[in-house]
C-alpha cells in the first residue's frame, strides 16, 4: 500500500493527506470497520505505519505496540 500511496501522490497530483485517506479510511469504511480503524481518533485502535520521505516503511504500530521497526 505504501507504493500505491507514492504512485497516487506523484502521478495523480493528489495531496498526501488525500492519498492516505484513500489508503486507510476509505477501505475501512468499505469493509465496515471504520469505527475502530482507518483514522487516528480518540477511541480508535492506534494502528500506524511510519514511512520515510521515500514512502519506505520504517515502523509499524498495531494497537499501540511497535511490531516492526527498521
Short mmCIF file of N, CA and C in Angstrom, two decimals:
data_model
loop_
_atom_site.label_atom_id
_atom_site.label_comp_id
_atom_site.label_asym_id
_atom_site.label_seq_id
_atom_site.Cartn_x
_atom_site.Cartn_y
_atom_site.Cartn_z
N UNK A 1 0.83 -1.18 0.00
CA UNK A 1 0.00 0.00 0.00
C UNK A 1 0.88 1.25 0.00
N UNK A 2 2.06 1.17 0.65
CA UNK A 2 2.94 2.34 0.65
C UNK A 2 3.33 2.74 -0.77
N UNK A 3 3.53 1.76 -1.63
CA UNK A 3 3.88 2.06 -3.03
C UNK A 3 2.69 2.67 -3.76
N UNK A 4 1.49 2.21 -3.46
CA UNK A 4 0.29 2.78 -4.08
C UNK A 4 0.11 4.24 -3.68
N UNK A 5 0.35 4.55 -2.41
CA UNK A 5 0.25 5.95 -1.94
C UNK A 5 1.28 6.81 -2.67
N UNK A 6 2.48 6.30 -2.82
CA UNK A 6 3.53 7.05 -3.51
C UNK A 6 3.13 7.32 -4.96
N UNK A 7 2.61 6.32 -5.64
CA UNK A 7 2.19 6.49 -7.04
C UNK A 7 1.07 7.52 -7.14
N UNK A 8 0.10 7.44 -6.26
CA UNK A 8 -1.01 8.39 -6.30
C UNK A 8 -0.52 9.82 -6.08
N UNK A 9 0.37 10.00 -5.12
CA UNK A 9 0.87 11.35 -4.82
C UNK A 9 1.65 11.92 -6.00
N UNK A 10 2.52 11.09 -6.59
CA UNK A 10 3.40 11.61 -7.63
C UNK A 10 2.81 11.60 -9.04
N UNK A 11 1.78 10.81 -9.30
CA UNK A 11 1.27 10.75 -10.66
C UNK A 11 -0.13 11.34 -10.82
N UNK A 12 -0.86 11.47 -9.74
CA UNK A 12 -2.25 11.94 -9.86
C UNK A 12 -2.45 13.32 -9.26
N UNK A 13 -1.37 13.99 -8.93
CA UNK A 13 -1.46 15.33 -8.33
C UNK A 13 -2.43 15.35 -7.14
N UNK A 14 -2.36 14.30 -6.34
CA UNK A 14 -3.19 14.17 -5.16
C UNK A 14 -2.36 14.54 -3.94
N UNK A 15 -2.95 15.23 -3.00
CA UNK A 15 -2.21 15.58 -1.79
C UNK A 15 -1.91 14.32 -0.98
N UNK A 16 -0.89 14.38 -0.17
CA UNK A 16 -0.55 13.25 0.69
C UNK A 16 -1.71 12.92 1.61
N UNK A 17 -2.35 13.93 2.15
CA UNK A 17 -3.50 13.71 3.05
C UNK A 17 -4.62 12.95 2.34
N UNK A 18 -4.92 13.33 1.11
CA UNK A 18 -5.97 12.64 0.36
C UNK A 18 -5.55 11.22 0.00
N UNK A 19 -4.30 11.03 -0.36
CA UNK A 19 -3.80 9.69 -0.71
C UNK A 19 -3.86 8.77 0.51
N UNK A 20 -3.53 9.30 1.68
CA UNK A 20 -3.59 8.48 2.89
C UNK A 20 -5.02 8.11 3.24
N UNK A 21 -5.94 9.02 3.00
CA UNK A 21 -7.35 8.71 3.23
C UNK A 21 -7.82 7.61 2.28
N UNK A 22 -7.39 7.69 1.03
CA UNK A 22 -7.74 6.66 0.06
C UNK A 22 -7.20 5.29 0.48
N UNK A 23 -6.06 5.28 1.16
CA UNK A 23 -5.42 4.03 1.55
C UNK A 23 -5.83 3.52 2.92
N UNK A 24 -6.51 4.34 3.70
CA UNK A 24 -6.82 3.92 5.07
C UNK A 24 -8.31 4.03 5.41
N UNK A 25 -8.82 5.22 5.46
CA UNK A 25 -10.21 5.39 5.89
C UNK A 25 -11.21 4.81 4.89
N UNK A 26 -11.00 5.06 3.61
CA UNK A 26 -11.95 4.55 2.63
C UNK A 26 -12.05 3.03 2.65
N UNK A 27 -10.93 2.28 2.67
CA UNK A 27 -11.04 0.82 2.76
C UNK A 27 -11.71 0.37 4.07
N UNK A 28 -11.40 1.06 5.17
CA UNK A 28 -12.02 0.70 6.45
C UNK A 28 -13.54 0.89 6.38
N UNK A 29 -13.97 1.95 5.74
CA UNK A 29 -15.42 2.18 5.56
C UNK A 29 -16.02 1.08 4.68
N UNK A 30 -15.32 0.71 3.63
CA UNK A 30 -15.82 -0.28 2.70
C UNK A 30 -16.10 -1.62 3.38
N UNK A 31 -15.25 -2.00 4.33
CA UNK A 31 -15.45 -3.29 4.99
C UNK A 31 -16.10 -3.16 6.36
N UNK A 32 -16.52 -1.94 6.69
CA UNK A 32 -17.33 -1.72 7.89
C UNK A 32 -16.59 -1.70 9.20
N UNK A 33 -15.29 -1.35 9.17
CA UNK A 33 -14.53 -1.28 10.43
C UNK A 33 -14.04 0.13 10.73
N UNK A 34 -14.64 1.12 10.10
CA UNK A 34 -14.19 2.50 10.29
C UNK A 34 -14.50 3.04 11.68
N UNK A 35 -15.24 2.30 12.48
CA UNK A 35 -15.47 2.71 13.87
C UNK A 35 -14.24 2.53 14.73
N UNK A 36 -13.33 1.63 14.30
CA UNK A 36 -12.11 1.37 15.08
C UNK A 36 -10.83 1.50 14.27
N UNK A 37 -10.93 1.55 12.96
CA UNK A 37 -9.75 1.59 12.08
C UNK A 37 -9.89 2.70 11.05
N UNK A 38 -8.78 3.03 10.40
CA UNK A 38 -8.83 3.91 9.24
C UNK A 38 -8.45 5.36 9.47
N UNK A 39 -8.42 5.78 10.73
CA UNK A 39 -8.01 7.16 11.02
C UNK A 39 -7.55 7.24 12.48
N UNK A 40 -6.82 8.27 12.78
CA UNK A 40 -6.32 8.47 14.14
C UNK A 40 -7.29 9.37 14.90
N UNK A 41 -8.11 8.75 15.73
CA UNK A 41 -9.10 9.48 16.51
C UNK A 41 -9.22 8.85 17.89
N UNK A 42 -9.64 9.63 18.85
CA UNK A 42 -9.86 9.11 20.19
C UNK A 42 -10.87 7.97 20.12
N UNK A 43 -10.53 6.87 20.79
CA UNK A 43 -11.41 5.71 20.83
C UNK A 43 -11.14 4.67 19.76
N UNK A 44 -10.32 5.02 18.76
CA UNK A 44 -9.98 4.07 17.71
C UNK A 44 -8.66 3.38 18.06
N UNK A 45 -8.43 2.22 17.42
CA UNK A 45 -7.17 1.50 17.62
C UNK A 45 -6.01 2.36 17.14
N UNK A 46 -4.89 2.27 17.82
CA UNK A 46 -3.71 3.03 17.42
C UNK A 46 -2.89 2.17 16.47
N UNK A 47 -3.24 2.22 15.20
CA UNK A 47 -2.54 1.50 14.14
C UNK A 47 -1.91 2.53 13.21
N UNK A 48 -0.58 2.49 13.08
CA UNK A 48 0.11 3.49 12.28
C UNK A 48 1.25 2.82 11.52
N UNK A 49 1.43 3.23 10.27
CA UNK A 49 2.62 2.88 9.51
C UNK A 49 3.44 4.16 9.41
N UNK A 50 4.73 4.06 9.76
CA UNK A 50 5.61 5.23 9.73
C UNK A 50 6.56 5.09 8.54
N UNK A 51 6.38 5.94 7.52
CA UNK A 51 7.25 5.86 6.35
C UNK A 51 8.40 6.85 6.44
N UNK A 52 9.41 6.61 5.59
CA UNK A 52 10.45 7.61 5.41
C UNK A 52 10.00 8.54 4.28
N UNK A 53 10.78 9.56 3.94
CA UNK A 53 10.36 10.50 2.89
C UNK A 53 10.14 9.86 1.51
N UNK A 54 10.71 8.65 1.31
CA UNK A 54 10.54 7.96 0.03
C UNK A 54 9.44 6.89 0.09
N UNK A 55 8.64 6.93 1.17
CA UNK A 55 7.49 6.04 1.37
C UNK A 55 7.88 4.60 1.70
N UNK A 56 9.12 4.36 2.10
CA UNK A 56 9.51 3.03 2.59
C UNK A 56 9.04 2.90 4.04
N UNK A 57 8.54 1.73 4.40
CA UNK A 57 8.03 1.52 5.75
C UNK A 57 9.20 1.41 6.72
N UNK A 58 9.19 2.26 7.74
CA UNK A 58 10.25 2.26 8.76
C UNK A 58 9.75 1.70 10.08
N UNK A 59 8.46 1.79 10.33
CA UNK A 59 7.90 1.24 11.57
C UNK A 59 6.43 0.97 11.37
N UNK A 60 5.94 -0.01 12.12
CA UNK A 60 4.51 -0.31 12.15
C UNK A 60 4.09 -0.42 13.61
N UNK A 61 3.01 0.27 13.94
CA UNK A 61 2.46 0.23 15.29
C UNK A 61 1.04 -0.30 15.17
N UNK A 62 0.77 -1.40 15.86
CA UNK A 62 -0.55 -2.01 15.83
C UNK A 62 -1.10 -2.04 17.25
N UNK A 63 -2.23 -1.43 17.45
CA UNK A 63 -2.83 -1.39 18.78
C UNK A 63 -1.93 -0.71 19.80
N UNK A 64 -1.12 0.23 19.33
CA UNK A 64 -0.23 0.97 20.22
C UNK A 64 1.10 0.27 20.51
N UNK A 65 1.33 -0.90 19.90
CA UNK A 65 2.55 -1.66 20.13
C UNK A 65 3.39 -1.67 18.85
N UNK A 66 4.68 -1.34 18.98
CA UNK A 66 5.58 -1.38 17.81
C UNK A 66 5.79 -2.85 17.44
N UNK A 67 5.37 -3.21 16.23
CA UNK A 67 5.51 -4.60 15.78
C UNK A 67 6.59 -4.75 14.71
N UNK A 68 7.06 -3.63 14.18
CA UNK A 68 8.13 -3.65 13.18
C UNK A 68 8.86 -2.32 13.24
N UNK A 69 10.18 -2.39 13.16
CA UNK A 69 10.97 -1.15 13.15
C UNK A 69 12.29 -1.43 12.46
N UNK A 70 12.70 -0.52 11.56
CA UNK A 70 13.98 -0.67 10.90
C UNK A 70 14.92 0.43 11.29
#
